[in-house]
Amino acid sequence: MMCQSCSDLHTRFSAISHHKVEDLSNMTAEKLAASQPDHCSVHTSKPCELFCPTHGAAICHLCASAKHRACPDLTELAEAADKSREELSQMVTSLLTEEQQLEEAVAALERHLEATEKVVQEAVAEIDRTCDKLENSVKECRRRLKELTLDAKAKVKDTVLAVNVTLLDHRGRLTSHRRVADRTTRGSTNKGMCDVTRALRDRVKDILVTCGQRRADFKSVSMVTLTIDAAAVARIEKELSELGQVKIRPASVGPVQNLGWCFHTNHGEDIVLSNDGLTAERVRGYKNGIVVADQPMVPDVLYEIRIDKRDPQYGSCNLPCGVVLTDPDHLRLPDTAVNGWGSEAVVISDAVFNREHTDNNNLNNATYNLSEGTRVGVMVTTKAELHLWVNGSDRGVIATTVPTPCFAFFDLLFMYKRVSILPSTHLGLERNTEIHSPMSGRRDI
């Protein structure tokens, strides 16, 4: 350690002016250790100047002549250190690459969990809708059968009451005639008895005939019966037991190997590609920055870029992105994507410009004022639905019935200056929850 005066003297004397002087405030323990000369472990006063690959040891010249004379390939220690430094650098690069791939795999699994949660929520909602519909159908069936039963009861009751009234009326007539005949038998003269008998004979005969008919009416009254089709009940119970089938099947998750997409050479006139087409930068102006994928989108694969650099001279804006429906080899490139393609593309910006109409779609500024390091991607599912992803989060269905083939694109407008392609990720999650209703037919979630 030296003071400033000694440091000044150090630079004046030629004998020591070549010595390297380090600022003490920048000197770390690692730097201090690295700055010390390596000394031979055998001849401790001698510096290590050679390296023996056979023994893997740094040695001095005395050791080389005494103990390592037969060892081949003795090299200068500095040269061996340079080779080791290069090898370590390659190790760091390999480890960093593997670390990035693991981070992508972890991110893919997190996205897979989010997709699983969404599928389960949709499945539960569909189960509720289906079961509610079945429950309402059962309630309606119960109400209808009860109503039919009560209506039948009312009809039977009305019939029975009508017959009962008639029978009571005839019973009264029978009783009155019986009493007349009984009194005549006990207290009338012979002449009176004959007169009464003659008067009652036809009337009693008619009454007896009528009573016989009324007894026949009584025998013909109805009874309520209810028949439940046991076979139909068993069939419905069986279909209900087979109504929903939830299966777990393998789903492809994680970085897609050998997809190898990059930016197409047909790009905005102010764009320069680098890194084998994996990086795009707008080198001037604030528009003419459209870049397009060089190959058609694979269903359920996320085409994602990272914002590497923003241009501070421009204010906040959206990052237009989406899909184009024309092969990039023949694609006309406007200066901006918004309102520049019409029916040739689905453009996501502050709104969704969906081929023939504009849909605000509640984007909530999903692509507005994105910072450096932000990940933005688009994906078309096997159901032809376009999804927007920001920082690993699915912002939902942006457009439906997207035609194929289609190509992902991004528009480097204003503040967005440089972007790089990230490894593509397969986000397909096979949805195997099947709801089969005997009343509404089959519906797949």
Steps between C-alpha positions, in 0.01 A plus 500: 500500500626850414399856561450742212858635530650152472271428207628812324862394564418158358433653162817712495771236545560291191598198706154471649283702264387182323348367822123476488327708766143415605256729674448360849126579488463265202721226639303193606630187669471314171698766313764508772540122490518500120763776497746303714761300307468121515793340685620145463375269772845333515733796446292759677727789404469424129200615290293245310566555131417160348207258508525121489185344344616152607493585870258792473737723694649847464881475540814708491798448268694312770215248534484467121868406476503284814170312521309565177775444243318196359156665496388592148306811398632736765350839419530854621275559800343806336414296191348223715306764693364644174382154392342443841336841484354415157379161626341663806333755274354216292382332821331822611334533159377139510375533856332831421328347197381206708388737775297703249343181364406395853352843565297466180388154610394635840315786330334251265385290795360809670311585183384138483363528854319820405353327196401202717326732746312664215393165353382379842302819556333457161432133578345579840284769342387256230424236765289752691316604184431142398394384847280808543333417170449139606373611841252736336387220270448267798309773685282557193440125470401484868267800464336357186442155651356651818276727296374209290439295815307778673296566183411131484404506867273801442325328209447180700375699797251695287368177349468327838326800657251519211418128532478539878248785471284293266515196730406711802202643311374155406561374851269775626229400255540137597472586868186711455321231295607230746349696786170553312477130428591415861236731649237370257578142599455574870201737508290501182169331423481232245370743241763759589773240485393397151485860383843580638650183356362583157632857525848396617550200274618681185685771687696252711575297189644808325699594809655153526597503134660843537686389813642203312629735234656727762673204659647426158626861484666449838682194375636695197676783692877545435809478719826696463801289399861613445747300295873587516706349219762311702703431186509872417609584856777240485610630160513860624691396813750314284544797268544730799773275639678527164423869456844646573840348434808684623827367364861599548707445190853604406527859378798645319645776719824694479735636237431363153808335360620574147220746424768742386287798404656839444404834350427495127726698270191686379482759777454873550750713308642648822565157657841332519518130594787342693582188699394274211165673471414462870543871581337795325580869554346816355803708408326826405167676508202394706311269263567254214591249772281196425663157542329172407572136585660309215275194538130426562386481861470155658176460702536540877859629466587838652696732269668735745744792485682701766530878493876563517517875452269800504556835329483769771423781256146368443213490746292204614302301245367152425702222339281381209520127441284215373483280192507559126317271261729545199829320442784742588657432159207684342395723790455873448654687794336831600689755709284402802292190569200680650250572221768407249393148401122480523381146440856366464569489874374493857672791675515537880568852626282730710215309332469184293483564128349168402505473123169670423412679824651656810436350843621675817494164680589656836877477446570721802819644345658155485761614243537861620826652629682168528837514674828347387504129577123461450397184315219525244365209299210377289357151466231345281331195654369189332156665533621787277497744793766773519645559849722785621768422762687764702776395742375142507139598570219410259289811433223285356340442161562800274338369182325184385478303173851609403579350156808291434774527404582816693825666607589684822607863467617788723517872417793696651334839524630813673644394839560134409842485335646148528346158570628141507326169442464269800483119480153394390286330761231240443200591714257238372293348779275222379159566645342165576206588720197372312143586595240277341139582575217266396287810441738744335742271320877500532714801574877501524680753715 
